[in-house]
Structures are given as C-alpha cells and as structure tokens.
Tab-separated table of C-alpha atoms in Angstrom:
chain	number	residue	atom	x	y	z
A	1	UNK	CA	-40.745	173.884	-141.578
A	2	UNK	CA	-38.713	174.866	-138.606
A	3	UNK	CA	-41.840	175.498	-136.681
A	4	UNK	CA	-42.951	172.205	-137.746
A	5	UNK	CA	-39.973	170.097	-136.804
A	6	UNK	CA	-40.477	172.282	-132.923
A	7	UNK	CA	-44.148	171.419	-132.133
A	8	UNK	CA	-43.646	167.674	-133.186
A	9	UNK	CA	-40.355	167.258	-131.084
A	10	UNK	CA	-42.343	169.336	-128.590
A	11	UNK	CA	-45.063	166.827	-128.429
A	12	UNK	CA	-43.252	163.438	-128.652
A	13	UNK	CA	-40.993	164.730	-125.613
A	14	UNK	CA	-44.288	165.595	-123.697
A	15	UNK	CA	-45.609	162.459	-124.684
A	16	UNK	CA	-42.309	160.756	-123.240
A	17	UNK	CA	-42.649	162.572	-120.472
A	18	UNK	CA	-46.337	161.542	-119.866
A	19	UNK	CA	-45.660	158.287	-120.235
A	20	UNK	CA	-42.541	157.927	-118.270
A	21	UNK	CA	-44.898	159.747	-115.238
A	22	UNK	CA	-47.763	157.503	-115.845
A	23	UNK	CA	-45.726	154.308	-115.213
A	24	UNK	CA	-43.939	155.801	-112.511
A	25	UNK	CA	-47.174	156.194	-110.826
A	26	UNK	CA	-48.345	152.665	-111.574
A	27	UNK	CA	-45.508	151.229	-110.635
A	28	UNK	CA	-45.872	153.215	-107.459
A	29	UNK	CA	-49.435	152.355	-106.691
A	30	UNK	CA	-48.981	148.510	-107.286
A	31	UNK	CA	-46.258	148.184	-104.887
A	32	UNK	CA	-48.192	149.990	-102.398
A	33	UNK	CA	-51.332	147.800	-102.887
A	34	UNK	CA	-48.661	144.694	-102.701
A	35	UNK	CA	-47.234	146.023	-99.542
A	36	UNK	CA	-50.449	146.685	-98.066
A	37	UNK	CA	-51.415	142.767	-99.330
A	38	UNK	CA	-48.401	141.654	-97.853
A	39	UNK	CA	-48.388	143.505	-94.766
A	40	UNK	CA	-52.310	142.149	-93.649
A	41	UNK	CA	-50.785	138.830	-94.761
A	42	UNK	CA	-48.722	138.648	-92.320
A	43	UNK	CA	-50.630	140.457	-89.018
A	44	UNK	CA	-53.291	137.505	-89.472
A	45	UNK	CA	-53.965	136.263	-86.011
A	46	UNK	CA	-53.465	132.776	-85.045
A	47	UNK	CA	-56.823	131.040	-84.424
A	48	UNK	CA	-57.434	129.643	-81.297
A	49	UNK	CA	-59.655	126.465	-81.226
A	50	UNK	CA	-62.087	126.448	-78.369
A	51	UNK	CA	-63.325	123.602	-76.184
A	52	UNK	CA	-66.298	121.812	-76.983
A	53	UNK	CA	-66.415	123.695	-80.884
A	54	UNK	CA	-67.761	121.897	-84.463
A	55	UNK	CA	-65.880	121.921	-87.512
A	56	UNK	CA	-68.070	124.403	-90.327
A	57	UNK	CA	-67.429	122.446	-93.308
A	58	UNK	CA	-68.967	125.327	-95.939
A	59	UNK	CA	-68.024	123.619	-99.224
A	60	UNK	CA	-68.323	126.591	-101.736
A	61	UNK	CA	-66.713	127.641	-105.231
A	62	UNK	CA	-64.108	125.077	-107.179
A	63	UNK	CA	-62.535	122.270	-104.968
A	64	UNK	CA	-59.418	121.705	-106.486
A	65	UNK	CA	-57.023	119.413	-105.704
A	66	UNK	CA	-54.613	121.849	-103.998
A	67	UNK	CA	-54.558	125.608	-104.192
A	68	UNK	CA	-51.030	127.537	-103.483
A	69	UNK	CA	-50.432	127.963	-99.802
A	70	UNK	CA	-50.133	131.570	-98.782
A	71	UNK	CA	-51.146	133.079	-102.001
A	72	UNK	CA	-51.717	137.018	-101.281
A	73	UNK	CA	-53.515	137.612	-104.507
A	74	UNK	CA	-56.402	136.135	-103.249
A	75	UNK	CA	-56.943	139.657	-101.091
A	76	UNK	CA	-57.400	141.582	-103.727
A	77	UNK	CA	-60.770	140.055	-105.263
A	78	UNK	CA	-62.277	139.922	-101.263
A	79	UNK	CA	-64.903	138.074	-100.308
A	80	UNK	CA	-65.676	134.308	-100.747
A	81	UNK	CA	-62.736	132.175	-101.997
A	82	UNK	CA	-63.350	131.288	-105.171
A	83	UNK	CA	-61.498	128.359	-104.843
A	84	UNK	CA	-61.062	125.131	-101.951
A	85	UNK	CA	-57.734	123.005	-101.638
A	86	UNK	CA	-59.161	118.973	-101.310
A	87	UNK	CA	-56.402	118.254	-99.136
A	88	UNK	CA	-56.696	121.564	-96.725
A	89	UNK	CA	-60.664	119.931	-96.450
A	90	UNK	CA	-59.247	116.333	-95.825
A	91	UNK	CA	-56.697	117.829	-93.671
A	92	UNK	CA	-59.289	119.875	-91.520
A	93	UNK	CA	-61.555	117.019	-91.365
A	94	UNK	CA	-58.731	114.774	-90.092
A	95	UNK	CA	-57.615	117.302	-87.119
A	96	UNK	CA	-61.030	117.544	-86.002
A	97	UNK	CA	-61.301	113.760	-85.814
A	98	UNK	CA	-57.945	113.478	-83.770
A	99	UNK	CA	-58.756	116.869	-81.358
A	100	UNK	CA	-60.556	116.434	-78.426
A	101	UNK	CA	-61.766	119.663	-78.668
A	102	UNK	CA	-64.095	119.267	-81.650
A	103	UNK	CA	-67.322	117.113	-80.849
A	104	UNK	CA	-68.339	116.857	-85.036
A	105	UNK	CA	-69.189	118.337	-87.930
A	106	UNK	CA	-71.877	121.067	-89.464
A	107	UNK	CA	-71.635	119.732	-92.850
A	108	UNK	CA	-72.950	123.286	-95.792
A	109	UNK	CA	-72.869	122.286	-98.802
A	110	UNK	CA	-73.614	124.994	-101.471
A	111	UNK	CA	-73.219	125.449	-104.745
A	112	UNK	CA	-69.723	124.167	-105.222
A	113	UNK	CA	-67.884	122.284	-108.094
A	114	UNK	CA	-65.661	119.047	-108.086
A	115	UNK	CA	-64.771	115.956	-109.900
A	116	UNK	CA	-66.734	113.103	-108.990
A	117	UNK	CA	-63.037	111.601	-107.723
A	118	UNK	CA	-62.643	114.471	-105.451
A	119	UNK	CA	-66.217	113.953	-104.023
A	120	UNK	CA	-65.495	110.573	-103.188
A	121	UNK	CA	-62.220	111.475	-101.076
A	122	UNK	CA	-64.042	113.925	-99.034
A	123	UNK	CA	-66.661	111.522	-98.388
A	124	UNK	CA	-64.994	108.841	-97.251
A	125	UNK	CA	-62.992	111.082	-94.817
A	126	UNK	CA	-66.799	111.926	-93.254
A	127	UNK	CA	-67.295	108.444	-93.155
A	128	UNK	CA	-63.561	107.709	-91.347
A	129	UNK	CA	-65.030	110.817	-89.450
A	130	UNK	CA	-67.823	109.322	-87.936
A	131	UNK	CA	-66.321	106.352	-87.439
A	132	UNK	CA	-64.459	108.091	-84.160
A	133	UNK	CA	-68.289	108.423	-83.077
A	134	UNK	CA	-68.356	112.272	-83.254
A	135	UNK	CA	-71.719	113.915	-85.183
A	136	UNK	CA	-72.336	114.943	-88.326
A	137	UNK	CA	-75.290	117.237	-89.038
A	138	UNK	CA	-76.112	118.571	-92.845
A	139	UNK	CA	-78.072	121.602	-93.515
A	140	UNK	CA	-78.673	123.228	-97.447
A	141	UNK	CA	-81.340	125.713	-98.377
A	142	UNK	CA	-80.966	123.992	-101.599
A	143	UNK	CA	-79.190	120.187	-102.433
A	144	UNK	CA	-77.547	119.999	-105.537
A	145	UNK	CA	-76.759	116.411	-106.492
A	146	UNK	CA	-72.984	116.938	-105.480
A	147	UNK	CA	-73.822	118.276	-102.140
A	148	UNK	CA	-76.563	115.620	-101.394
A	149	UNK	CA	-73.944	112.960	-101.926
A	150	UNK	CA	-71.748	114.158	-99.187
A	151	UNK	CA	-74.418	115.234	-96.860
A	152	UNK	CA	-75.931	111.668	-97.075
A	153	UNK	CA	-72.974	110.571	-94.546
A	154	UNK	CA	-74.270	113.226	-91.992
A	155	UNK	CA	-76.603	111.165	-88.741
A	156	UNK	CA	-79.125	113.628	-89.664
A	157	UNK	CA	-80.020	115.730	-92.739
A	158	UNK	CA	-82.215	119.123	-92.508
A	159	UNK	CA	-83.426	121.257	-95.362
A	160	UNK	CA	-85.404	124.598	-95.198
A	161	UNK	CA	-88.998	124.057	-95.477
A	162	UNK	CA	-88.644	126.026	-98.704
A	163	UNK	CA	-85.641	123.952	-100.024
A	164	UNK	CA	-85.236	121.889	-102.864
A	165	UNK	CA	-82.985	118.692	-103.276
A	166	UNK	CA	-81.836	118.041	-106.470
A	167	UNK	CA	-80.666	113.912	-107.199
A	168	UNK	CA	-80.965	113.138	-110.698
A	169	UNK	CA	-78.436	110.492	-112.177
A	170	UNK	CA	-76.034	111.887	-115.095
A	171	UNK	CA	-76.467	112.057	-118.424
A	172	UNK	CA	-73.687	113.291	-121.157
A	173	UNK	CA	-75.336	115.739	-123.688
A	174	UNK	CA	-72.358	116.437	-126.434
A	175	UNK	CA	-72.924	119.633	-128.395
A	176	UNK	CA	-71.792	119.146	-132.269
A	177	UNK	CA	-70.174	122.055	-134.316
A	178	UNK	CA	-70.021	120.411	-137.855
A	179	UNK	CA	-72.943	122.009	-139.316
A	180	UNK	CA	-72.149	124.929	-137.903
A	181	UNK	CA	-69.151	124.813	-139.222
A	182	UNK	CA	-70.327	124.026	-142.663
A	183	UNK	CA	-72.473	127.244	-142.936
A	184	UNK	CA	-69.245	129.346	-142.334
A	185	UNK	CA	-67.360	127.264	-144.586
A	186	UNK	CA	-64.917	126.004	-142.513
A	187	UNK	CA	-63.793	122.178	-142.790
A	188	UNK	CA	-62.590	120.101	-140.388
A	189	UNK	CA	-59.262	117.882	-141.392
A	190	UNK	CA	-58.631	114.990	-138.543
A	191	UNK	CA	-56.350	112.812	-138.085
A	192	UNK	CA	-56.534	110.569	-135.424
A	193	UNK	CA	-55.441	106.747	-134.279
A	194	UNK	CA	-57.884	104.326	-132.684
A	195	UNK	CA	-61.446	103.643	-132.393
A	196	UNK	CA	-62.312	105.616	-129.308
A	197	UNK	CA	-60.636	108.868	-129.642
A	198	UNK	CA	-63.761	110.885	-129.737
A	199	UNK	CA	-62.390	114.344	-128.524
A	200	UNK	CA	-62.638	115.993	-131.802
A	201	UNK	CA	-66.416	114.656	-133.238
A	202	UNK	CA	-67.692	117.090	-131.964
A	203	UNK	CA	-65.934	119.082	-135.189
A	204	UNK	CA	-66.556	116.369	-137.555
A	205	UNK	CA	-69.815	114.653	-137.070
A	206	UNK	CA	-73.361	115.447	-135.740
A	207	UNK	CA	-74.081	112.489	-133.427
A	208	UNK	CA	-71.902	110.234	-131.313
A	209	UNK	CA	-70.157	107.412	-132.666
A	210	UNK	CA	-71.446	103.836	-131.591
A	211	UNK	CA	-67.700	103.694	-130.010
A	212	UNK	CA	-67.793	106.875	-128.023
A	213	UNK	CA	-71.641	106.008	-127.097
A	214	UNK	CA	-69.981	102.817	-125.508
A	215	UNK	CA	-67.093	104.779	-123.475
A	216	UNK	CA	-69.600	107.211	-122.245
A	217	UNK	CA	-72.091	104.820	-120.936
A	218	UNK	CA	-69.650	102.487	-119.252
A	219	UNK	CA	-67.938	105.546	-117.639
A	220	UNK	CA	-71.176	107.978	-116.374
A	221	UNK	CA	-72.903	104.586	-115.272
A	222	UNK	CA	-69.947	103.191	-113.454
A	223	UNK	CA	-70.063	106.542	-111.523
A	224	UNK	CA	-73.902	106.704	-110.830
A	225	UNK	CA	-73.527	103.006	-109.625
A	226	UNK	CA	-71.351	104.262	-107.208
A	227	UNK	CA	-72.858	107.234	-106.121
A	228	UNK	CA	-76.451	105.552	-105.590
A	229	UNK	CA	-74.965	103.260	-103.737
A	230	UNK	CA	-73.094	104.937	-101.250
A	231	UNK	CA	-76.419	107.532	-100.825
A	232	UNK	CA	-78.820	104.423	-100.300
A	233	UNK	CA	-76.014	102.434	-97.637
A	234	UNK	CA	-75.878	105.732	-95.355
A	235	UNK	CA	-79.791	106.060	-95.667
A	236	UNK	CA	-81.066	102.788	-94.889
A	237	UNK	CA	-82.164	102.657	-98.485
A	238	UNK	CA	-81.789	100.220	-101.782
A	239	UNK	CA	-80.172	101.239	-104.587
A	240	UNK	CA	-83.656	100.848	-106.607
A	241	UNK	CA	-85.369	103.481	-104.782
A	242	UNK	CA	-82.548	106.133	-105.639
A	243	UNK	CA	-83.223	105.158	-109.179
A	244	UNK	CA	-86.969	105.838	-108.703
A	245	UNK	CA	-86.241	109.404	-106.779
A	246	UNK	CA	-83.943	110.327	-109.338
A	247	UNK	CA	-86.714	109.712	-112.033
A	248	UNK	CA	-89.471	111.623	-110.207
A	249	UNK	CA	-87.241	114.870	-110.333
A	250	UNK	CA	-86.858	115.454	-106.554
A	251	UNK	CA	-86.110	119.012	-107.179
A	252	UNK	CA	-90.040	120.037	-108.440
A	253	UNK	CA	-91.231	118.115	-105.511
A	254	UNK	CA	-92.379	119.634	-102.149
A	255	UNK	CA	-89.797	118.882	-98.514
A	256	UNK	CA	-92.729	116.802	-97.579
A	257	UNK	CA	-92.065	114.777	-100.733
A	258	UNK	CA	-88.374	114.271	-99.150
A	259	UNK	CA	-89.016	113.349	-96.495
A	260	UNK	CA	-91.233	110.921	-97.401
A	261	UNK	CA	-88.848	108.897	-99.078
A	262	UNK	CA	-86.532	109.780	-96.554
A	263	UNK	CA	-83.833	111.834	-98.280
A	264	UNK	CA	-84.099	113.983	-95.464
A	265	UNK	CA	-84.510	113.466	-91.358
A	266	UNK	CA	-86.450	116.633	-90.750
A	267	UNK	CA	-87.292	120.319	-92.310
A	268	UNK	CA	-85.973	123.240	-90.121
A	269	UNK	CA	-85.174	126.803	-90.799
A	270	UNK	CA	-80.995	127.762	-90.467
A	271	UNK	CA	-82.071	129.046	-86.983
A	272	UNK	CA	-83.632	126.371	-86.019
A	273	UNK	CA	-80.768	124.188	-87.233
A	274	UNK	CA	-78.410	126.078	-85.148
A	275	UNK	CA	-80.585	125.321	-81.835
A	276	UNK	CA	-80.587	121.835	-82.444
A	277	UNK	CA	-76.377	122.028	-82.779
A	278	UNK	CA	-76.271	123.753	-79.420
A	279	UNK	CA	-78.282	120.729	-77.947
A	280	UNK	CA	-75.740	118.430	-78.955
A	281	UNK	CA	-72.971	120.370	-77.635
A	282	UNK	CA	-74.902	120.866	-74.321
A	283	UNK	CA	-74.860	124.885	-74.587
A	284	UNK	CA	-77.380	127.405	-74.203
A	285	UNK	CA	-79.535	128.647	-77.384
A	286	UNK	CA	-78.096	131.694	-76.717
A	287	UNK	CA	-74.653	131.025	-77.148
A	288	UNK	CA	-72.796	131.112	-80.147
A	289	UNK	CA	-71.479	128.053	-81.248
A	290	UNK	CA	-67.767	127.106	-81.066
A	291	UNK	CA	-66.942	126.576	-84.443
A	292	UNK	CA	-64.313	126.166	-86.400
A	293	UNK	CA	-63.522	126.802	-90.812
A	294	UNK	CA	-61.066	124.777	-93.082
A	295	UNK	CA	-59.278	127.490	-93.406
A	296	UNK	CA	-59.001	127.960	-89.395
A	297	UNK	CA	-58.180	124.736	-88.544
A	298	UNK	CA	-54.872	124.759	-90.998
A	299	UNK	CA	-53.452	126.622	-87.792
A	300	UNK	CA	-54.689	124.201	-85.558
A	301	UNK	CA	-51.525	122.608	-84.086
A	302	UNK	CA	-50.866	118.506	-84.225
A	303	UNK	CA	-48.701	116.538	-82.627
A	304	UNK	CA	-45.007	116.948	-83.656
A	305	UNK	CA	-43.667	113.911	-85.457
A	306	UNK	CA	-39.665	113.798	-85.488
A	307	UNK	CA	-38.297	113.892	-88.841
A	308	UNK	CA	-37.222	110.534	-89.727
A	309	UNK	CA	-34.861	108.739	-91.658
A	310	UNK	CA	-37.222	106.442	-93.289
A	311	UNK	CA	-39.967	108.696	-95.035
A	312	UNK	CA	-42.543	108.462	-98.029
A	313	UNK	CA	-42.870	111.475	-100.052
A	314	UNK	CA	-46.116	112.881	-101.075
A	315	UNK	CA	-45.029	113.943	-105.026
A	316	UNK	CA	-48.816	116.456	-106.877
A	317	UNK	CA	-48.684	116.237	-110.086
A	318	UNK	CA	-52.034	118.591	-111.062
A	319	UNK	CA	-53.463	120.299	-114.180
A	320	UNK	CA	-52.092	120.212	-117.706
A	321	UNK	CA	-48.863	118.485	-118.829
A	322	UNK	CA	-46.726	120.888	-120.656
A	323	UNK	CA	-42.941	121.184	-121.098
A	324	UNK	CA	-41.804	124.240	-119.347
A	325	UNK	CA	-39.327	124.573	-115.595
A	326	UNK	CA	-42.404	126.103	-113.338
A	327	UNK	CA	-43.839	124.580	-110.319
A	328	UNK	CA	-47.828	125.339	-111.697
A	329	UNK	CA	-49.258	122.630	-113.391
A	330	UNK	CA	-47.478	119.826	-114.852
A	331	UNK	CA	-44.099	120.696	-116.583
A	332	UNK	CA	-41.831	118.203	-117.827
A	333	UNK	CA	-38.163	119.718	-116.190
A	334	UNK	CA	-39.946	121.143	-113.170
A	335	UNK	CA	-40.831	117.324	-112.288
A	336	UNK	CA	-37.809	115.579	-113.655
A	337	UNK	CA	-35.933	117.356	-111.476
A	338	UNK	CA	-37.924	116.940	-108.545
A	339	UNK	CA	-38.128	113.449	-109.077
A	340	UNK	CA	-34.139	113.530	-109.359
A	341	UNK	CA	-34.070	114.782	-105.747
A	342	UNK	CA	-36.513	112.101	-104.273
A	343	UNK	CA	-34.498	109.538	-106.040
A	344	UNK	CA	-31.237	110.883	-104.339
A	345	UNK	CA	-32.007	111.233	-100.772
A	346	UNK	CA	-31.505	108.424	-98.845
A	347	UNK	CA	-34.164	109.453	-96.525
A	348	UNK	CA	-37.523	108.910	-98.816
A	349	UNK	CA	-37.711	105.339	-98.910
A	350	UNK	CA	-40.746	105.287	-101.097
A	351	UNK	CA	-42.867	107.609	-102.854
A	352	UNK	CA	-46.375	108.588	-103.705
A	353	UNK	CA	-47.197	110.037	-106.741
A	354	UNK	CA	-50.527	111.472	-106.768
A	355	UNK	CA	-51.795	112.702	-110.320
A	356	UNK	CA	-55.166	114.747	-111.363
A	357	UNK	CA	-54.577	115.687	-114.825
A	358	UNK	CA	-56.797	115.544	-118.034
A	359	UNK	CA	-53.407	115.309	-119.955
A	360	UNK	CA	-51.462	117.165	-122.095
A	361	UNK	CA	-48.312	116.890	-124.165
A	362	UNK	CA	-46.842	113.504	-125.010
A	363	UNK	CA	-43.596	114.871	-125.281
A	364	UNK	CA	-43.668	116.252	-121.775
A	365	UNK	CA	-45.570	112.938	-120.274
A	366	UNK	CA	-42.377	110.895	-121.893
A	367	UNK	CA	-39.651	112.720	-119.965
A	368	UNK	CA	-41.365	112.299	-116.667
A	369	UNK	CA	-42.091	108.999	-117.816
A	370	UNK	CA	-38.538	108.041	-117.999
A	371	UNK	CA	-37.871	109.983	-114.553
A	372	UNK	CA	-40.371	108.253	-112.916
A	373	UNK	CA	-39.088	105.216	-114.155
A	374	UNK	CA	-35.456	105.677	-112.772
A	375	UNK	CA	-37.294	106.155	-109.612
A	376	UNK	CA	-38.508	103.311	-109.666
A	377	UNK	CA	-35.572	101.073	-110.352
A	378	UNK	CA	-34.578	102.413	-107.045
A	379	UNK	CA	-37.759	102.986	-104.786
A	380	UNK	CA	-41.371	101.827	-104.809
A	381	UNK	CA	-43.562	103.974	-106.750
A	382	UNK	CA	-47.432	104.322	-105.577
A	383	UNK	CA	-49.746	106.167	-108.217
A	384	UNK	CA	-52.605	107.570	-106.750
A	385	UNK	CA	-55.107	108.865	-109.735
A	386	UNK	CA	-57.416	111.994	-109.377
C-alpha cells in the first residue's frame, strides 16, 4: 500500500510538473510571436505617394463597415485581408480625388461581399470621384453582380476575353426546417406579436406567409429598382434592357455577347489592360505604374484642419446590440457612456449617429434609446442607417 500511495504521488507531481512546464513554454512562445507581431507593426514604412500614380481599388473579402485600426492579429493569418473597412475605401477614394498627385482610379472588383447599403456608398463616392474629371477604368476576369454595379461608374469597362459577367436581379429563396424538424420529433413553440414577424417560419411552416411574401417583394424589388437604374444611367442604357440582360443569364453568354449589349467597352487581357493605363498617364509600357492601395493611401497626408470649437461628432454604432461595457459591437453602457461625453463637451455642437446593425436586445436598444434621447434635448441628432 505504501508503494502504492509513492508511485501515484510520484505521478501526479510529474504530471504537475509537466504541466506547469508546458504552460510556461506557451506562455513563452505566444509572447514571443506577439512581440515579433508587434515589433513588424511598428517598423512599417511610411508610403510615399508618387506623382502622376492611380488609386488600385482591389475590392476583395467582407467590406464591413469599419474594421479596428491597427489590429496586429491580422499578421498572423498572412496573406489577403479577409476583411475591408467602408470608410478606409471612402476615405482613400476621397484623398485621391483631393491629391493632385493621383490622375484616377483602376477600379478590381473580385469576389467580395457587402450589403447592398454599403455598395451604394462606395458608388456614389466613384461617381463624386469622377465628377473632379479624373478616370476611372474597371477590369474583372469575372463580374459578379456586386462588382458589375460599381464598375458600371468606371468611363470604360474591360473584361478578359475569357470572362464572364454575372447581372441577374435578386431573388429570396427561404429554406424551411419544419418537416425536418418533425421527423426528429422536435416541435416548434412561437410566440410572436404582429403580422410580419417572419424570422422564425422558417421553424414553423413550409412556405412563406402571404405577409412575409409582401415584405420580401417590396424590399428585394425596391433594391433591384435601384440598382438597374443606376447600371443603365452610367451606360447609356434603359432600365428595360437590364431587365432583359438579367433574364438571358449574362454569365453563360460569350464577351462578344457583352459587348453587344454594351455591358462592357472592350475585351482585353490584364496585360493589355495595364498598357492602356500607362497611355492615360502618358508613361512608357514599360514602366510600372504609380499606384497606390486603400490601405496605402490611409498614410497619405491631408491638409491639417485646426481643431475647432464648433465640431460634429461622427458616433458607429455596428453589429449586434447587446448589454455589456466593450467598445465591439453594440453594447448598451459602452454607448451610454459615450453618448454622456458628447453630450457634455461644449465643443460637439451636433452629432452623427451612424448605425449598421441587424438588431439585437431590446433591453440594450432602450438604454441607448434614452441616452440618445438626452442628447438630443441638448444637440441635434443626425441618424445615418447602414
């Protein structure tokens, strides 16, 4: 027995041990990696914008409406960013209107995802863009519907001669679990208020409601409507022939096809592309072109502008509304008390409170409800809806 109690003492102190090792060394290797992270944070080199350069507006991964400034994590995945900030693209987009030094825009757009809301703020900022009378000039292997809205803006739209364009419309295709459901014997118990809260049907039924069929329609066609019709303004077309396009599936058809019905200006391979940039800056097809990314231009000084005394604040409310004192997403005391500081200074004379949110807790959406509304006993309140 007293061997016994010896080898399992032994071996729960060796386990200790282990263990105790084993996190040391973690702990060890993680703040080396964050040092390291941190440390080529910091070297980065400031970007220097050269004369007579284009703006390289790649569009790529999620837009969101911000992302966190200076976030280091981001090193450790590498590569492509999985993720865009609207307002750093609006923000590059804007410098290069204002700086002599840029003379337009090479417009990518690959596969990429955004709300149809953040769409239409880039693309009005290309259209603001061109109004300065600068170029923009749109090349995709492949159009998604998305990227074919923006690049519409663009004085003249290329495609690889093996490319495909892809404009549609939009549809809303619900999937419904109740059956499903059924077989495993689980039943759904709802309770809900008012004839258009359709969020849980797909639990409990196994088609749309006439209500939710009404919603839907208004809303996806209210958003084609809009998107057809900027796409046929910037290309000369009517609305009408968008509508036919989209029904003839663009996307199985040949470039000659496009350009045919004049979705695009002219087929060219990236190369090719490239040359024809170079001719609008005046510079040799040798040459590499002066360019400039989103991310690069965020360096890219402006004009100082003296604080002032009478200022609007710029107040992001994005993601999920939760209760909870943390700056990411939407949390009830993080916000009340930022709105408590806007109200106080005597400096912010008004306030903008922009808002891209799908919702969240009512309980949390009341208390910066009643913030908001202190506010605005005191200062005007602009809501600006994602």
């Amino acid at each position: 027995m007293k061997d016994f109690f010896k080898m399992m003492f032994a071996s729960a102190l060796g386990f200790i041990i282990a263990s105790f090792i084993f996190s040391l060394i973690s702990m060890l290797i993680m703040f080396a990696m964050m040092s390291s992270i941190m440390g080529s944070f910091g070297k980065q080199e400031s970007f220097v914008l050269q004369n007579n350069s284009i703006l390289n507006l790649r569009l790529e991964g999620a837009i969101q409406e911000r992302i966190a400034e200076n976030d280091p994590f981001t090193d450790l995945v590498g590569g492509v960013p999985s993720a865009m900030g609207m307002n750093d693209i609006i923000g590059a987009i804007r410098k290069a209107k204002n700086n002599d030094k840029i003379k337009g825009i090479y417009l990518d757009t690959r596969l990429f995802a955004a709300s149809t809301a953040t769409l239409a703020e880039i693309r009005q900022e290309l259209e603001d863009f061109k109004e300065s009378g600068k170029f923009i000039v749109a090349y995709a292997d492949t159009y998604t519907q998305n990227g074919y809205y923006l690049a519409s803006v663009a004085d003249k739209v290329a495609i690889n001669p093996q490319g495909m364009l892809d404009v549609h419309g939009i549809a809303s295709v619900p999937l419904f679990y109740k059956d499903a459901l059924q077989k495993l014997g689980i039943e759904m118990q709802l309770f809900k208020v008012g004839t258009y809260k359709s969020f849980a049907e797909p639990y409990t039924q196994t088609e749309m409601s006439e209500a939710n069929r009404e919603q839907v329609n208004s809303f996806i066609t209210d958003i084609w409507n809009t998107m057809k019709t900027d796409m046929a303004a910037s290309r000369n077309m009517e609305t009408a022939q968008i509508d036919s396009i989209a029904n003839l599936f663009p996307m199985l058809r040949k470039t000659d096809f496009l350009l045919s019905r004049n979705l695009v200006d002219t087929v060219l391979y990236e190369s090719e592309m490239k040359d024809y940039v170079r001719e609008l800056l005046g510079i040799d097809t040798d040459t590499k072109i002066p360019s400039a990314t989103v991310a690069e231009m965020k360096s890219v000084k402006t004009p100082a502008i003296r604080k002032s005394t009478n200022s609007i604040a710029l107040l992001y409310a994005t993601g999920g509304i939760v209760s909870g004192n943390r700056p990411n997403g939407i949390q009830d005391k993080y916000f009340v008390n930022e709105i408590e500081k806007l109200r106080k200074d005597d400096d912010i004379k008004a306030v903008v409170f922009r808002i891209n949110s799908g919702g969240g807790s009512a309980y949390a959406s009341e208390q910066i409800w009643k913030a908001i509304s202190g506010l605005k006993s005191e200062k005007p309140v602009v809501v600006s809806m994602g």
